[in-house]
Tab-separated table of C-alpha atoms in Angstrom:
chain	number	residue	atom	x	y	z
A	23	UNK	CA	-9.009	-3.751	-10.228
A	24	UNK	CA	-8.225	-6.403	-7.550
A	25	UNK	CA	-10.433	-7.388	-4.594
A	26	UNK	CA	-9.762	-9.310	-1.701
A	27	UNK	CA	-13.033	-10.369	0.481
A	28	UNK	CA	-12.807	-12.273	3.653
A	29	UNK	CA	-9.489	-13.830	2.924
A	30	UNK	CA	-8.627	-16.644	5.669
A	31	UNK	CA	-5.675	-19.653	5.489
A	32	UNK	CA	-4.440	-22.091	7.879
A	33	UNK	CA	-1.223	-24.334	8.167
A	34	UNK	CA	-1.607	-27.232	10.446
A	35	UNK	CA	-2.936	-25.377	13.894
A	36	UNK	CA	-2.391	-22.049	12.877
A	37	UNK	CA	-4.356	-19.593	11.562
A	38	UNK	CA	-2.299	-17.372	9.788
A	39	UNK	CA	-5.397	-15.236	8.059
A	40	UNK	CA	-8.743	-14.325	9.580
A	41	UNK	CA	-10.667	-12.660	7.044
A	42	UNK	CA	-8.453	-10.071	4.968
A	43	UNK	CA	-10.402	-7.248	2.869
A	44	UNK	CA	-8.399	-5.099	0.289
A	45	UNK	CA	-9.023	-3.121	-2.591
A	46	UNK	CA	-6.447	-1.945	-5.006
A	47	UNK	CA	-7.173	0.640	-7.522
A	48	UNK	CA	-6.096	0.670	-11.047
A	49	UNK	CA	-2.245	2.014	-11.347
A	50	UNK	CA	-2.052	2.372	-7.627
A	51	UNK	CA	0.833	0.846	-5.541
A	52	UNK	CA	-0.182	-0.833	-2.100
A	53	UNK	CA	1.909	-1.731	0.240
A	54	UNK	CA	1.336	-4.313	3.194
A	55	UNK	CA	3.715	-3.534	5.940
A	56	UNK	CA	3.998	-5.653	8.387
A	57	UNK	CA	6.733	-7.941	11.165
A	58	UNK	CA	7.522	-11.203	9.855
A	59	UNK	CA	4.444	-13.439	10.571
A	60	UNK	CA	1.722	-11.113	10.003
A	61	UNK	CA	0.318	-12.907	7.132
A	62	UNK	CA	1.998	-10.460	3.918
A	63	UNK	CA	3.563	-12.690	2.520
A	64	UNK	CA	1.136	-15.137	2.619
A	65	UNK	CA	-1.464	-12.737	1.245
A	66	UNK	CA	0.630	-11.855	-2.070
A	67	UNK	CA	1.304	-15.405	-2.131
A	68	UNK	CA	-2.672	-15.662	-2.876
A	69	UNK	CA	-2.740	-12.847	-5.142
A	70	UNK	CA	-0.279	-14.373	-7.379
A	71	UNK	CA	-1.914	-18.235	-7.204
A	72	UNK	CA	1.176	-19.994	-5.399
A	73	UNK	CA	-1.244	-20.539	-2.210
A	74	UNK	CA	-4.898	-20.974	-1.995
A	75	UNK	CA	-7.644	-19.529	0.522
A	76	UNK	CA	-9.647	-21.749	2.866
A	77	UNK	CA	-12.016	-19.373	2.348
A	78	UNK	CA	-12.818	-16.057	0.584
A	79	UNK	CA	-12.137	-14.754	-2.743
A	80	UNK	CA	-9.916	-12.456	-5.150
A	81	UNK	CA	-10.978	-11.051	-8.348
A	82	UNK	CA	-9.387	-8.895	-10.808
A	83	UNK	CA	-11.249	-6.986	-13.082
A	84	UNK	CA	-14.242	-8.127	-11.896
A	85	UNK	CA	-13.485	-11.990	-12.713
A	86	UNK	CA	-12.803	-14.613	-10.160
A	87	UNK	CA	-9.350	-15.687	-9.824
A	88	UNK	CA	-10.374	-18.850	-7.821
A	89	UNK	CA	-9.661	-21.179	-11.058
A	90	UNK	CA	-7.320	-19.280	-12.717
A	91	UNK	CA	-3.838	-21.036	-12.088
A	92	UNK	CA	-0.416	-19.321	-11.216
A	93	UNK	CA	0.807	-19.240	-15.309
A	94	UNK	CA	-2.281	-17.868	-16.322
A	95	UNK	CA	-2.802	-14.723	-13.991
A	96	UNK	CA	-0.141	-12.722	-15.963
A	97	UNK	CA	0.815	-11.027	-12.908
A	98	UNK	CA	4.576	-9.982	-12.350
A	99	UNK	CA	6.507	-11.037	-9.359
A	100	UNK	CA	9.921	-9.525	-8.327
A	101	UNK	CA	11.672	-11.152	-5.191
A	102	UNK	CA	14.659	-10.386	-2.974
A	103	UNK	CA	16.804	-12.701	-4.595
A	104	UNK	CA	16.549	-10.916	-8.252
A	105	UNK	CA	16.478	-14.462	-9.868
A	106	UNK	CA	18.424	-13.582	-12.744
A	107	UNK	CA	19.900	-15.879	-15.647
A	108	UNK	CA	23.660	-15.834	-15.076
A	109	UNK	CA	24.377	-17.141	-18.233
A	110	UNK	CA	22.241	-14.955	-19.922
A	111	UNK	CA	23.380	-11.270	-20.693
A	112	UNK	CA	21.603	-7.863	-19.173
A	113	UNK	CA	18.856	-7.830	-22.695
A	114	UNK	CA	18.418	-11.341	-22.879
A	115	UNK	CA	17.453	-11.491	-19.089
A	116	UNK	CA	14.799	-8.911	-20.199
A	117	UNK	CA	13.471	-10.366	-23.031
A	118	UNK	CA	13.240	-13.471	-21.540
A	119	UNK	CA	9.554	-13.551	-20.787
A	120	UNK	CA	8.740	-11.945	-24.244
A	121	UNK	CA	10.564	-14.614	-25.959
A	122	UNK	CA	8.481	-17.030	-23.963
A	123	UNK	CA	5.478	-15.270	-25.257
A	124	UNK	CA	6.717	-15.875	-29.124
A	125	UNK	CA	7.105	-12.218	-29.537
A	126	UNK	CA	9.155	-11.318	-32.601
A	127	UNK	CA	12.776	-10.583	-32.216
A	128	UNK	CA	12.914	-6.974	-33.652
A	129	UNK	CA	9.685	-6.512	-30.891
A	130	UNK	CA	11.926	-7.918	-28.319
A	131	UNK	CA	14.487	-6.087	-28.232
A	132	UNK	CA	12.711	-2.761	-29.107
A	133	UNK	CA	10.561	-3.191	-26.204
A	134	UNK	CA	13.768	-4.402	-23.603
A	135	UNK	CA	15.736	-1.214	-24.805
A	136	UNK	CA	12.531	0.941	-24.055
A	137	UNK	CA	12.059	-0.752	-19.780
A	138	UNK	CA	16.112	-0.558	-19.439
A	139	UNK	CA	15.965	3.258	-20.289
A	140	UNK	CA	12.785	3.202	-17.855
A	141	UNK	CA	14.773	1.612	-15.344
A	142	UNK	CA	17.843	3.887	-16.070
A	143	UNK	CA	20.117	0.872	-17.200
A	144	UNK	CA	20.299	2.339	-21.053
A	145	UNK	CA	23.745	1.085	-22.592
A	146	UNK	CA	24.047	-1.483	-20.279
A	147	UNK	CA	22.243	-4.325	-22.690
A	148	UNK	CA	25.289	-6.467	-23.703
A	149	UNK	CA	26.610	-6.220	-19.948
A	150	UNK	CA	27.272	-9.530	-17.641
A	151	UNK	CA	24.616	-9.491	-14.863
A	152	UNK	CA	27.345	-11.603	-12.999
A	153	UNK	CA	29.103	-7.926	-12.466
A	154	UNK	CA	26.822	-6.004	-11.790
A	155	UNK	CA	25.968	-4.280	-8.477
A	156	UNK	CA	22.760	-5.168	-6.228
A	157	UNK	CA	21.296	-2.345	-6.982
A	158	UNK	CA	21.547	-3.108	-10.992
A	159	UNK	CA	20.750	-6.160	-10.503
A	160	UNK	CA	17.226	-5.416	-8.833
A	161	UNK	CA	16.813	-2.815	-11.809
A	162	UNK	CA	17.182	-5.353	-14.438
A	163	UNK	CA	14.864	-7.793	-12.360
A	164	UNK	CA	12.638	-4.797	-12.610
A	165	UNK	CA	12.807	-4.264	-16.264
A	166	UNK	CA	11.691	-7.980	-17.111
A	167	UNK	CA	9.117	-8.040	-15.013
A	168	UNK	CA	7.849	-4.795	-16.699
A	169	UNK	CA	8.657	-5.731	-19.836
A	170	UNK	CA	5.945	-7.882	-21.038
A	171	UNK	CA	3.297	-5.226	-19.454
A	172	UNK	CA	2.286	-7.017	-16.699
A	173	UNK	CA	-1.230	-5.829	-15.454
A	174	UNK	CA	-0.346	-6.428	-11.776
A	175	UNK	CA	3.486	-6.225	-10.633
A	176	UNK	CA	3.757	-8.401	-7.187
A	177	UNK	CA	6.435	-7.015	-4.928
A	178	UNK	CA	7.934	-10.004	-2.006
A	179	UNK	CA	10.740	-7.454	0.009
A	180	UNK	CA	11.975	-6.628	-3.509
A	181	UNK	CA	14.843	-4.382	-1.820
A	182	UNK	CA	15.473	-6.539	1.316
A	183	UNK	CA	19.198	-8.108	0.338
A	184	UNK	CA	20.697	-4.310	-0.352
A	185	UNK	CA	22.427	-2.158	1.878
A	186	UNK	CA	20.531	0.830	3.645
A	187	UNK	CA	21.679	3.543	1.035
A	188	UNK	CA	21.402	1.569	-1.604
A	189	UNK	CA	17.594	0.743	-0.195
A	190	UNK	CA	16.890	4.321	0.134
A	191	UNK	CA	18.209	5.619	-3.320
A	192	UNK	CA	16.289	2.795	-4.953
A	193	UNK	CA	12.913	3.220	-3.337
A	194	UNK	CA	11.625	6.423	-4.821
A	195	UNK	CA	12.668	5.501	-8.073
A	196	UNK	CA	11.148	2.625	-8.246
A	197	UNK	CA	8.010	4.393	-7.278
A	198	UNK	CA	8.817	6.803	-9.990
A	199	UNK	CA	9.373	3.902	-12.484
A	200	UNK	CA	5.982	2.503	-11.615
A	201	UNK	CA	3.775	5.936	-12.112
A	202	UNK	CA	5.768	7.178	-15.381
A	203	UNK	CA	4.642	3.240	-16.744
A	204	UNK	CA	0.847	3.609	-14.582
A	205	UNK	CA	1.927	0.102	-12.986
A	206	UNK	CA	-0.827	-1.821	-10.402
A	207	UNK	CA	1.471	-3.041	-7.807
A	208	UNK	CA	0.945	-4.394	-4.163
A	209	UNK	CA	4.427	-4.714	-2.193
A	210	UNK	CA	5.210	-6.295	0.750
A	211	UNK	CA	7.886	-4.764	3.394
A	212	UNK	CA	8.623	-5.013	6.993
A	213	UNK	CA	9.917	-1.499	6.432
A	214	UNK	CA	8.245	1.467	7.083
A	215	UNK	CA	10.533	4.294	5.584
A	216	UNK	CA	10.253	2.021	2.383
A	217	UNK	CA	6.190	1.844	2.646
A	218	UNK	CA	6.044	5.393	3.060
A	219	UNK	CA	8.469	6.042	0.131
A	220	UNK	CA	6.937	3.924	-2.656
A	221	UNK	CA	3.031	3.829	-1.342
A	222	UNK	CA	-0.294	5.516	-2.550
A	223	UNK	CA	-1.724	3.123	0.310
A	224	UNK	CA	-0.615	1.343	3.246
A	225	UNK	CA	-2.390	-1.574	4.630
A	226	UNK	CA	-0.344	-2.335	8.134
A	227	UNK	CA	-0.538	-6.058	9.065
A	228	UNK	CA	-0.838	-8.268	12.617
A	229	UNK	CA	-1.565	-11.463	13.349
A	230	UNK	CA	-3.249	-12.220	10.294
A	231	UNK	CA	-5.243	-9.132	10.111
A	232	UNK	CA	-5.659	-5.321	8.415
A	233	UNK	CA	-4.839	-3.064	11.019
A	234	UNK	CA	-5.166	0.073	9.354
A	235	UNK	CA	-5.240	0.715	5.565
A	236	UNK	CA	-4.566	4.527	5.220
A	237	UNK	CA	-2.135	6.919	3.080
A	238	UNK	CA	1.255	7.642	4.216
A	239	UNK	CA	0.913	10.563	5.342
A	240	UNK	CA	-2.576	9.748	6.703
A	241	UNK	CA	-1.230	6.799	8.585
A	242	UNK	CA	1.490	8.449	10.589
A	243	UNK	CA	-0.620	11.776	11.508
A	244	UNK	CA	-3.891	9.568	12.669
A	245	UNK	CA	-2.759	6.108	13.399
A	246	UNK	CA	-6.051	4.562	14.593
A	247	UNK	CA	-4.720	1.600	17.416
A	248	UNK	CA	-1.911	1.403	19.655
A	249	UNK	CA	-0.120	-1.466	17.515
A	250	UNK	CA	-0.303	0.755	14.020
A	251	UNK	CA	1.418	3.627	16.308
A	252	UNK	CA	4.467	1.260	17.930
A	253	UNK	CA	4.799	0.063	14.967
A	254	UNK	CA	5.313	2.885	13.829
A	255	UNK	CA	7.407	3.663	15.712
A	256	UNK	CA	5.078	6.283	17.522
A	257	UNK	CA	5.569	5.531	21.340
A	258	UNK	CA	3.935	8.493	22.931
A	259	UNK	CA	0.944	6.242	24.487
A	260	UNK	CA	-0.853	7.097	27.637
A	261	UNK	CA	-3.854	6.681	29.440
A	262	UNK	CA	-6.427	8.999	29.864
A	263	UNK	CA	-5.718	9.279	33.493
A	264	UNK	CA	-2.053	10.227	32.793
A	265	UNK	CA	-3.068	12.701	30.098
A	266	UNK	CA	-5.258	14.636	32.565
A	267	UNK	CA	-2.625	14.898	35.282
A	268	UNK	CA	-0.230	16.627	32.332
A	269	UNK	CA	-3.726	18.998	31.649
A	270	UNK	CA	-4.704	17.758	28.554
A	271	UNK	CA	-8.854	16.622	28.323
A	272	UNK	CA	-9.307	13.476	26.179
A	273	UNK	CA	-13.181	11.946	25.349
A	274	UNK	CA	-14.423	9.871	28.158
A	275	UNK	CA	-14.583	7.076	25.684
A	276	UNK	CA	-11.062	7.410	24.799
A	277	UNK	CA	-8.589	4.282	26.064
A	278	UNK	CA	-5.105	5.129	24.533
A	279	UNK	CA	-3.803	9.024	23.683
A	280	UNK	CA	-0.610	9.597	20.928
A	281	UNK	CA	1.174	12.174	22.070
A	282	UNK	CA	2.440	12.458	18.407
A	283	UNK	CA	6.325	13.630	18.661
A	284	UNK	CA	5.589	16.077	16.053
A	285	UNK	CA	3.381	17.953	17.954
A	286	UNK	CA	6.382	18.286	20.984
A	287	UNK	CA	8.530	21.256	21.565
A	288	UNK	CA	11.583	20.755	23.697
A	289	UNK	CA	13.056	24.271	25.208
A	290	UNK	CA	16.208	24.361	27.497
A	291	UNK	CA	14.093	27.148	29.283
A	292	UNK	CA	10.814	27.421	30.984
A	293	UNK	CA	7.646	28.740	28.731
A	294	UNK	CA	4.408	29.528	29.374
A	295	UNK	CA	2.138	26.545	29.475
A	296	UNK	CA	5.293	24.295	29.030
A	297	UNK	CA	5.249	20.940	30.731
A	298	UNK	CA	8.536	20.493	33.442
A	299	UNK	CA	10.824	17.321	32.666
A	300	UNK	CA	14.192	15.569	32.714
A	301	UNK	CA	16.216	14.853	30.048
A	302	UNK	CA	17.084	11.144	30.532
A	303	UNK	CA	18.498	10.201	26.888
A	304	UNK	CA	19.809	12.369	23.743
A	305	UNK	CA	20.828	10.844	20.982
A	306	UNK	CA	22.593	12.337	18.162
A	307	UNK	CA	20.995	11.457	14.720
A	308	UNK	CA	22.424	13.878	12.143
A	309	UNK	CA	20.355	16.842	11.796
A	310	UNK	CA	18.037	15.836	14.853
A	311	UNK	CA	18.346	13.973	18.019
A	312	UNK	CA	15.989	11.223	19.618
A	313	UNK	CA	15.347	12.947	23.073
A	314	UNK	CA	13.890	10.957	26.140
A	315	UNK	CA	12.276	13.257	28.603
A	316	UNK	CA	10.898	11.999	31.989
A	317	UNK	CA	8.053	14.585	32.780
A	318	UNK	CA	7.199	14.582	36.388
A	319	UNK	CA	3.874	12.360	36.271
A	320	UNK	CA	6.407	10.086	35.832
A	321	UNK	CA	5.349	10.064	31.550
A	322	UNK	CA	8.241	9.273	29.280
A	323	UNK	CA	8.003	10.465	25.477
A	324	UNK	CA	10.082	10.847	23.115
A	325	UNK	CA	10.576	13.410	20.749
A	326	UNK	CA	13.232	14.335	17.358
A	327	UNK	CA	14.115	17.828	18.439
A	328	UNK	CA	16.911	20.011	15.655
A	329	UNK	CA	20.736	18.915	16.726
A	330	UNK	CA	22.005	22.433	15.967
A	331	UNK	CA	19.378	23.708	18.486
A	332	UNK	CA	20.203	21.420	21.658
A	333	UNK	CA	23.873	20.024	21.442
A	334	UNK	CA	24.543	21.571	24.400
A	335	UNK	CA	22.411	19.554	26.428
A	336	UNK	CA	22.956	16.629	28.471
A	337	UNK	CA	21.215	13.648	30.040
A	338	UNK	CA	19.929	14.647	33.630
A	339	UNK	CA	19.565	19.016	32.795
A	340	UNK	CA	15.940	20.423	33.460
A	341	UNK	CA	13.731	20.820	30.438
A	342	UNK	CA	10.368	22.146	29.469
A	343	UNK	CA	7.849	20.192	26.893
A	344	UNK	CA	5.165	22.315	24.648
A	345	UNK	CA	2.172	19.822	23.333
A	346	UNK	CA	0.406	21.225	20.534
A	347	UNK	CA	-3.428	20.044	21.385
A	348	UNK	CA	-3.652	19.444	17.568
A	349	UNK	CA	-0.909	16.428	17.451
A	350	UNK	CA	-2.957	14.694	20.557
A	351	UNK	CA	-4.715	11.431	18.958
A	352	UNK	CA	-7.404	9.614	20.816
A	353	UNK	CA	-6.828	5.535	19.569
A	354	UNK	CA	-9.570	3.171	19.091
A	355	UNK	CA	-7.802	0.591	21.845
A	356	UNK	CA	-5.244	0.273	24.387
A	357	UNK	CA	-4.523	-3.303	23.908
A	358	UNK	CA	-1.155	-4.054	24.509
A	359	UNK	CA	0.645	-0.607	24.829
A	360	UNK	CA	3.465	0.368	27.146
A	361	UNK	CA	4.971	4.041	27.407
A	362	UNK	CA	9.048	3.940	27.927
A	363	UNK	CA	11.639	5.386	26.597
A	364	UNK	CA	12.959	2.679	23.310
């Protein structure tokens, strides 16, 4: 439904976009992920006609959007800041963009009952939005941007002003929301565990360009450079060299190895084939810990070993590593990696 081809922008003497491909599939929610400055924003910004490409194109449906202005698109857009009416009550926020449209009243407000029950704020139509929570508030943002059946929903850090539990809750059902009602969406986040929650697809940003555009679950398994694995949060990197002195073979060709943390076992005692460390760091994180283990090529890595298994341990006892050969990814680059213990 939408394509992006060789997308590319720049503000005074930076370049901010350097040639940005993406396709987005009918009722399919992408997400670009990426640290401030990596050109997200700037890239839904495009999509939704507020900013224009120096070069390149986007289409929807097959039709160029390059003379189609912002009004016309008929794309949704839900922000951070919820940009709700205060004067205006929950189902008049709602309707507000049918009204707009000259829909008929009765139409109105049967289709505003039907995206609040969607957005599970049924009985909640005469309500204030001036009291209600953050997390009511982004629902009923939700429910008129849905409400005039957007074809594309545009998602700027929709969730960025709420607490982390509030974040969390919300995520997956908004991702519900959008499948029961077969929504398009693209949504940008700095956050990962909010990609992965709401995402069929994850295109990871830097410096203006696609990392990596992969599945969830297909991005954290086989993340394909070093940034897309720090970023990640995937810090197992090492060279070749070092992964031979711990015996395990890589390609020739290889430059960077993921020791992914979910192929690490952590034992208090020594196993066959088990790798000898340190335990420099342990830190508790409910039902696992973040472990820091100094093996004695002088390797850090980090691993998320079960809390109930290893309370007893402490920083500076001996400890033995297991690397499943399966959880050992060869990365396209090494460009600037660095293996410590963050």
């Amino acid at each position: 439904m939408l394509v992006l081809q060789g997308l590319t922008k720049t503000f005074g003497q930076q370049t901010v976009l350097h040639g940005v491909d993406l396709t987005v599939q009918p009722g399919e929610i992408m997400c670009l992920l990426g640290a401030s400055g990596s050109g997200k924003t700037t890239v839904l910004r495009m999509i939704a006609g507020l900013e224009a490409p120096d070069s390149g194109g986007i289409s929807w449906a097959g039709q160029s959007l390059a003379a189609v202005p912002a009004h016309e698109r008929g794309f949704g857009l839900v922000f951070q800041d919820f940009a709700l009416f205060p004067h205006l009550n929950v189902t008049d926020n709602v309707q507000f963009g049918l009204r707009m449209a000259h829909i008929p009243r009765h139409e109105r407000l049967r289709r505003a009952a039907e995206v609040l029950e969607l957005v599970g704020l049924s009985g909640f139509d005469t309500r204030d939005v001036t009291g209600l929570s953050g997390g009511e508030k982004q629902r009923v943002a939700l429910a008129r941007t849905l409400a005039p059946r957007p074809p594309l929903i545009l998602f700027d850090e929709p969730l960025g002003s709420l607490d982390a539990a509030l974040r969390e809750r919300l995520v997956g059902d908004l991702r519900a929301i959008l499948k029961r009602d077969g929504t398009t969406a693209v949504y940008v986040t700095h956050d990962q565990a909010e990609a992965f929650a709401v995402a069929d697809r994850i295109a990871v940003m830097h410096s203006g360009r696609i990392e990596q555009i992969d599945t969830p679950l297909g991005l954290y398994h086989h993340p394909r450079t070093a940034f897309t694995a720090q970023f990640l949060g995937l810090h197992n990197l090492i060279t070749p060299e070092q992964a031979r002195l711990i015996g395990i073979s890589v390609e020739a060709r290889t430059q960077t190895v993921l020791l992914h943390p979910d192929g690490l076992t952590l034992t208090p005692t020594a196993v066959p084939g088990a790798l000898p460390g340190v335990l420099t760091t342990l830190t508790f994180k409910g039902d696992r810990c973040r472990a820091a283990v100094v093996l004695d090529a002088q390797i850090t890595l980090i691993l998320y070993p079960r809390s109930r298994d290893f309370g007893a341990l402490q920083p500076g006892d001996s400890v033995w590593l297991t690397v499943e050969s399966a959880w050992v990814v060869a990365l396209e680059d090494g460009s600037s990696f660095r293996n410590d213990s963050r």
